[in-house]
């Protein structure tokens, strides 16, 4: 699985396609041009997964979730609900129509890499989210500082 890093800005055309930025494309392994797009359960954005990463994610979920548990089955259903999309010859990806409303049919997009997948944001929502003031240094210290300090001792 590729580690995806960076933030890129794209334009969505009238057909719902955007060109995958070359900086992201260079980070992808192999010749597989398949991706999975799914709605995020955490924010008003979409998630764009390289197919191999999504396949590994679903395999891990299937291993950890109980197929006989109603709640686990619901969770798997939500987390595996995505559409497979492929890059065309011009390195464009089509966002399925039913998912475009999640990004408010925006023309300007932000692709935010999160490691194994990317978030697709409409530019206005992303800008608004980033303008909210938050002291991330304190939050990181509260969440991760103790873990790092505990392993150092």
PDB file of C-alpha atoms in Angstrom:
ATOM      1  CA  UNK A   1       0.000   0.000   0.000  1.00  0.00           C
ATOM      2  CA  UNK A   2       1.188   3.464  -0.860  1.00  0.00           C
ATOM      3  CA  UNK A   3       1.645   6.167   1.724  1.00  0.00           C
ATOM      4  CA  UNK A   4      -0.083   9.249   0.335  1.00  0.00           C
ATOM      5  CA  UNK A   5       1.110  12.656   1.452  1.00  0.00           C
ATOM      6  CA  UNK A   6       0.253  16.208   0.474  1.00  0.00           C
ATOM      7  CA  UNK A   7      -2.537  18.622  -0.202  1.00  0.00           C
ATOM      8  CA  UNK A   8      -3.590  19.438  -3.751  1.00  0.00           C
ATOM      9  CA  UNK A   9      -6.186  21.710  -5.340  1.00  0.00           C
ATOM     10  CA  UNK A  10      -8.275  20.573  -8.315  1.00  0.00           C
ATOM     11  CA  UNK A  11     -11.118  21.708 -10.525  1.00  0.00           C
ATOM     12  CA  UNK A  12     -14.249  19.642 -11.028  1.00  0.00           C
ATOM     13  CA  UNK A  13     -15.508  19.792 -14.631  1.00  0.00           C
ATOM     14  CA  UNK A  14     -19.150  19.920 -15.689  1.00  0.00           C
ATOM     15  CA  UNK A  15     -19.226  16.102 -15.998  1.00  0.00           C
ATOM     16  CA  UNK A  16     -18.093  15.585 -12.394  1.00  0.00           C
ATOM     17  CA  UNK A  17     -14.485  14.684 -13.219  1.00  0.00           C
ATOM     18  CA  UNK A  18     -11.237  15.979 -11.760  1.00  0.00           C
ATOM     19  CA  UNK A  19      -7.663  15.389 -12.824  1.00  0.00           C
ATOM     20  CA  UNK A  20      -5.607  13.465 -10.300  1.00  0.00           C
ATOM     21  CA  UNK A  21      -2.635  15.724  -9.549  1.00  0.00           C
ATOM     22  CA  UNK A  22       0.719  14.411 -10.725  1.00  0.00           C
ATOM     23  CA  UNK A  23       2.179  14.751  -7.215  1.00  0.00           C
ATOM     24  CA  UNK A  24      -0.411  12.230  -5.959  1.00  0.00           C
ATOM     25  CA  UNK A  25      -0.178   9.985  -9.006  1.00  0.00           C
ATOM     26  CA  UNK A  26       3.586   9.612  -8.558  1.00  0.00           C
ATOM     27  CA  UNK A  27       3.018   8.254  -5.042  1.00  0.00           C
ATOM     28  CA  UNK A  28       0.781   5.419  -6.207  1.00  0.00           C
ATOM     29  CA  UNK A  29       2.235   1.953  -6.621  1.00  0.00           C
ATOM     30  CA  UNK A  30       1.969  -0.036  -9.833  1.00  0.00           C
ATOM     31  CA  UNK A  31      -0.313   0.438 -12.791  1.00  0.00           C
ATOM     32  CA  UNK A  32      -3.630  -0.078 -11.000  1.00  0.00           C
ATOM     33  CA  UNK A  33      -5.793   2.920 -11.916  1.00  0.00           C
ATOM     34  CA  UNK A  34      -8.729   1.832  -9.751  1.00  0.00           C
ATOM     35  CA  UNK A  35      -9.965   3.769  -6.749  1.00  0.00           C
ATOM     36  CA  UNK A  36     -12.899   3.601  -4.370  1.00  0.00           C
ATOM     37  CA  UNK A  37     -14.874   6.718  -3.480  1.00  0.00           C
ATOM     38  CA  UNK A  38     -17.055   6.623  -0.389  1.00  0.00           C
ATOM     39  CA  UNK A  39     -18.701   9.212   1.864  1.00  0.00           C
ATOM     40  CA  UNK A  40     -16.752   9.977   5.012  1.00  0.00           C
ATOM     41  CA  UNK A  41     -18.490   9.088   8.258  1.00  0.00           C
ATOM     42  CA  UNK A  42     -16.495  11.792  10.059  1.00  0.00           C
ATOM     43  CA  UNK A  43     -16.886  14.926   7.946  1.00  0.00           C
ATOM     44  CA  UNK A  44     -18.680  16.529   5.000  1.00  0.00           C
ATOM     45  CA  UNK A  45     -16.237  15.133   2.473  1.00  0.00           C
ATOM     46  CA  UNK A  46     -15.590  12.077   0.362  1.00  0.00           C
ATOM     47  CA  UNK A  47     -12.793   9.577   0.781  1.00  0.00           C
ATOM     48  CA  UNK A  48     -10.732   8.477  -2.207  1.00  0.00           C
ATOM     49  CA  UNK A  49      -8.939   5.188  -1.613  1.00  0.00           C
ATOM     50  CA  UNK A  50      -6.496   3.432  -3.935  1.00  0.00           C
ATOM     51  CA  UNK A  51      -8.219   0.125  -4.622  1.00  0.00           C
ATOM     52  CA  UNK A  52      -5.523  -2.003  -2.949  1.00  0.00           C
ATOM     53  CA  UNK A  53      -5.691   0.089   0.237  1.00  0.00           C
ATOM     54  CA  UNK A  54      -9.477  -0.137   0.342  1.00  0.00           C
ATOM     55  CA  UNK A  55      -9.344  -3.880  -0.248  1.00  0.00           C
ATOM     56  CA  UNK A  56      -6.938  -4.270   2.692  1.00  0.00           C
ATOM     57  CA  UNK A  57      -9.146  -2.042   4.876  1.00  0.00           C
ATOM     58  CA  UNK A  58     -12.250  -4.135   4.173  1.00  0.00           C
ATOM     59  CA  UNK A  59     -10.333  -7.390   4.729  1.00  0.00           C
ATOM     60  CA  UNK A  60      -9.219  -6.082   8.139  1.00  0.00           C
ATOM     61  CA  UNK A  61     -12.785  -5.084   9.022  1.00  0.00           C
ATOM     62  CA  UNK A  62     -14.103  -8.495   8.008  1.00  0.00           C
ATOM     63  CA  UNK A  63     -11.490 -10.107  10.238  1.00  0.00           C
ATOM     64  CA  UNK A  64     -12.368  -7.947  13.259  1.00  0.00           C
ATOM     65  CA  UNK A  65     -16.156  -7.711  12.947  1.00  0.00           C
ATOM     66  CA  UNK A  66     -18.594 -10.488  13.782  1.00  0.00           C
ATOM     67  CA  UNK A  67     -20.746 -11.340  10.734  1.00  0.00           C
ATOM     68  CA  UNK A  68     -23.484 -12.578  13.096  1.00  0.00           C
ATOM     69  CA  UNK A  69     -23.738  -9.308  15.003  1.00  0.00           C
ATOM     70  CA  UNK A  70     -26.398  -6.903  13.720  1.00  0.00           C
ATOM     71  CA  UNK A  71     -24.327  -3.862  14.739  1.00  0.00           C
ATOM     72  CA  UNK A  72     -21.147  -5.216  13.161  1.00  0.00           C
ATOM     73  CA  UNK A  73     -22.997  -5.988   9.918  1.00  0.00           C
ATOM     74  CA  UNK A  74     -24.377  -2.418   9.842  1.00  0.00           C
ATOM     75  CA  UNK A  75     -20.894  -1.060  10.432  1.00  0.00           C
ATOM     76  CA  UNK A  76     -19.418  -3.154   7.613  1.00  0.00           C
ATOM     77  CA  UNK A  77     -22.251  -2.119   5.310  1.00  0.00           C
ATOM     78  CA  UNK A  78     -21.585   1.586   5.910  1.00  0.00           C
ATOM     79  CA  UNK A  79     -17.811   1.322   5.706  1.00  0.00           C
ATOM     80  CA  UNK A  80     -17.798  -0.768   2.531  1.00  0.00           C
ATOM     81  CA  UNK A  81     -20.342   1.422   0.702  1.00  0.00           C
ATOM     82  CA  UNK A  82     -18.209   2.912  -2.017  1.00  0.00           C
ATOM     83  CA  UNK A  83     -18.022   3.143  -5.779  1.00  0.00           C
ATOM     84  CA  UNK A  84     -15.120   1.821  -7.816  1.00  0.00           C
ATOM     85  CA  UNK A  85     -13.821   4.461 -10.226  1.00  0.00           C
ATOM     86  CA  UNK A  86     -10.980   4.259 -12.728  1.00  0.00           C
ATOM     87  CA  UNK A  87      -8.694   6.916 -14.120  1.00  0.00           C
ATOM     88  CA  UNK A  88      -9.332   7.679 -17.754  1.00  0.00           C
ATOM     89  CA  UNK A  89      -6.565   8.254 -20.310  1.00  0.00           C
ATOM     90  CA  UNK A  90      -6.310  11.906 -19.179  1.00  0.00           C
ATOM     91  CA  UNK A  91      -5.784  10.945 -15.503  1.00  0.00           C
ATOM     92  CA  UNK A  92      -9.307  12.074 -14.589  1.00  0.00           C
ATOM     93  CA  UNK A  93     -11.582  10.456 -12.035  1.00  0.00           C
ATOM     94  CA  UNK A  94     -15.363  10.676 -12.174  1.00  0.00           C
ATOM     95  CA  UNK A  95     -17.161  11.335  -8.906  1.00  0.00           C
ATOM     96  CA  UNK A  96     -20.427   9.370  -9.076  1.00  0.00           C
ATOM     97  CA  UNK A  97     -23.484  11.606  -9.262  1.00  0.00           C
ATOM     98  CA  UNK A  98     -25.011  10.402  -5.992  1.00  0.00           C
ATOM     99  CA  UNK A  99     -21.821  11.383  -4.167  1.00  0.00           C
ATOM    100  CA  UNK A 100     -21.310  14.822  -5.716  1.00  0.00           C
ATOM    101  CA  UNK A 101     -23.886  16.353  -3.388  1.00  0.00           C
ATOM    102  CA  UNK A 102     -21.567  15.473  -0.474  1.00  0.00           C
ATOM    103  CA  UNK A 103     -19.115  18.034  -1.833  1.00  0.00           C
ATOM    104  CA  UNK A 104     -21.954  20.403  -2.717  1.00  0.00           C
ATOM    105  CA  UNK A 105     -21.335  20.027  -6.470  1.00  0.00           C
ATOM    106  CA  UNK A 106     -18.376  22.374  -6.004  1.00  0.00           C
ATOM    107  CA  UNK A 107     -16.130  23.412  -8.865  1.00  0.00           C
ATOM    108  CA  UNK A 108     -13.032  23.824  -6.666  1.00  0.00           C
ATOM    109  CA  UNK A 109     -11.815  20.796  -4.728  1.00  0.00           C
ATOM    110  CA  UNK A 110      -9.160  20.117  -2.134  1.00  0.00           C
ATOM    111  CA  UNK A 111      -7.493  16.698  -2.032  1.00  0.00           C
ATOM    112  CA  UNK A 112      -6.072  16.122   1.425  1.00  0.00           C
ATOM    113  CA  UNK A 113      -3.916  13.042   1.870  1.00  0.00           C
ATOM    114  CA  UNK A 114      -4.272  11.225   5.160  1.00  0.00           C
ATOM    115  CA  UNK A 115      -1.807   8.391   4.690  1.00  0.00           C
ATOM    116  CA  UNK A 116      -3.642   5.509   3.031  1.00  0.00           C
ATOM    117  CA  UNK A 117      -6.433   7.526   1.420  1.00  0.00           C
ATOM    118  CA  UNK A 118      -7.354  11.080   0.451  1.00  0.00           C
ATOM    119  CA  UNK A 119     -10.230  13.259   1.523  1.00  0.00           C
ATOM    120  CA  UNK A 120     -12.045  15.177  -1.209  1.00  0.00           C
ATOM    121  CA  UNK A 121     -13.394  18.492   0.102  1.00  0.00           C
ATOM    122  CA  UNK A 122     -15.212  21.294  -1.595  1.00  0.00           C
ATOM    123  CA  UNK A 123     -12.946  24.313  -1.256  1.00  0.00           C
ATOM    124  CA  UNK A 124     -15.394  26.463   0.757  1.00  0.00           C
ATOM    125  CA  UNK A 125     -16.129  23.795   3.368  1.00  0.00           C
ATOM    126  CA  UNK A 126     -12.425  22.998   3.712  1.00  0.00           C
ATOM    127  CA  UNK A 127     -11.553  26.698   4.137  1.00  0.00           C
ATOM    128  CA  UNK A 128     -14.272  27.152   6.746  1.00  0.00           C
ATOM    129  CA  UNK A 129     -13.076  24.077   8.650  1.00  0.00           C
ATOM    130  CA  UNK A 130      -9.496  25.361   8.642  1.00  0.00           C
ATOM    131  CA  UNK A 131     -10.526  28.813   9.870  1.00  0.00           C
ATOM    132  CA  UNK A 132     -11.928  27.371  13.098  1.00  0.00           C
ATOM    133  CA  UNK A 133      -9.380  28.062  15.771  1.00  0.00           C
ATOM    134  CA  UNK A 134      -8.114  25.089  17.701  1.00  0.00           C
ATOM    135  CA  UNK A 135      -4.960  24.473  19.650  1.00  0.00           C
ATOM    136  CA  UNK A 136      -3.790  21.274  17.980  1.00  0.00           C
ATOM    137  CA  UNK A 137      -0.518  21.224  19.912  1.00  0.00           C
ATOM    138  CA  UNK A 138      -2.481  20.815  23.160  1.00  0.00           C
ATOM    139  CA  UNK A 139      -4.769  18.199  21.619  1.00  0.00           C
ATOM    140  CA  UNK A 140      -1.841  16.208  20.229  1.00  0.00           C
ATOM    141  CA  UNK A 141      -0.092  16.353  23.587  1.00  0.00           C
ATOM    142  CA  UNK A 142      -3.260  15.215  25.408  1.00  0.00           C
ATOM    143  CA  UNK A 143      -3.903  12.378  22.969  1.00  0.00           C
ATOM    144  CA  UNK A 144      -0.423  11.228  22.019  1.00  0.00           C
ATOM    145  CA  UNK A 145       2.012  12.849  24.449  1.00  0.00           C
ATOM    146  CA  UNK A 146       1.353  10.427  27.261  1.00  0.00           C
ATOM    147  CA  UNK A 147       1.773   7.445  24.963  1.00  0.00           C
ATOM    148  CA  UNK A 148       5.090   8.692  23.621  1.00  0.00           C
ATOM    149  CA  UNK A 149       6.334   9.642  27.094  1.00  0.00           C
ATOM    150  CA  UNK A 150       5.261   6.278  28.532  1.00  0.00           C
ATOM    151  CA  UNK A 151       7.245   4.342  25.906  1.00  0.00           C
ATOM    152  CA  UNK A 152      10.367   6.468  26.517  1.00  0.00           C
ATOM    153  CA  UNK A 153      10.559   5.477  30.204  1.00  0.00           C
TER     154      UNK A 153
END
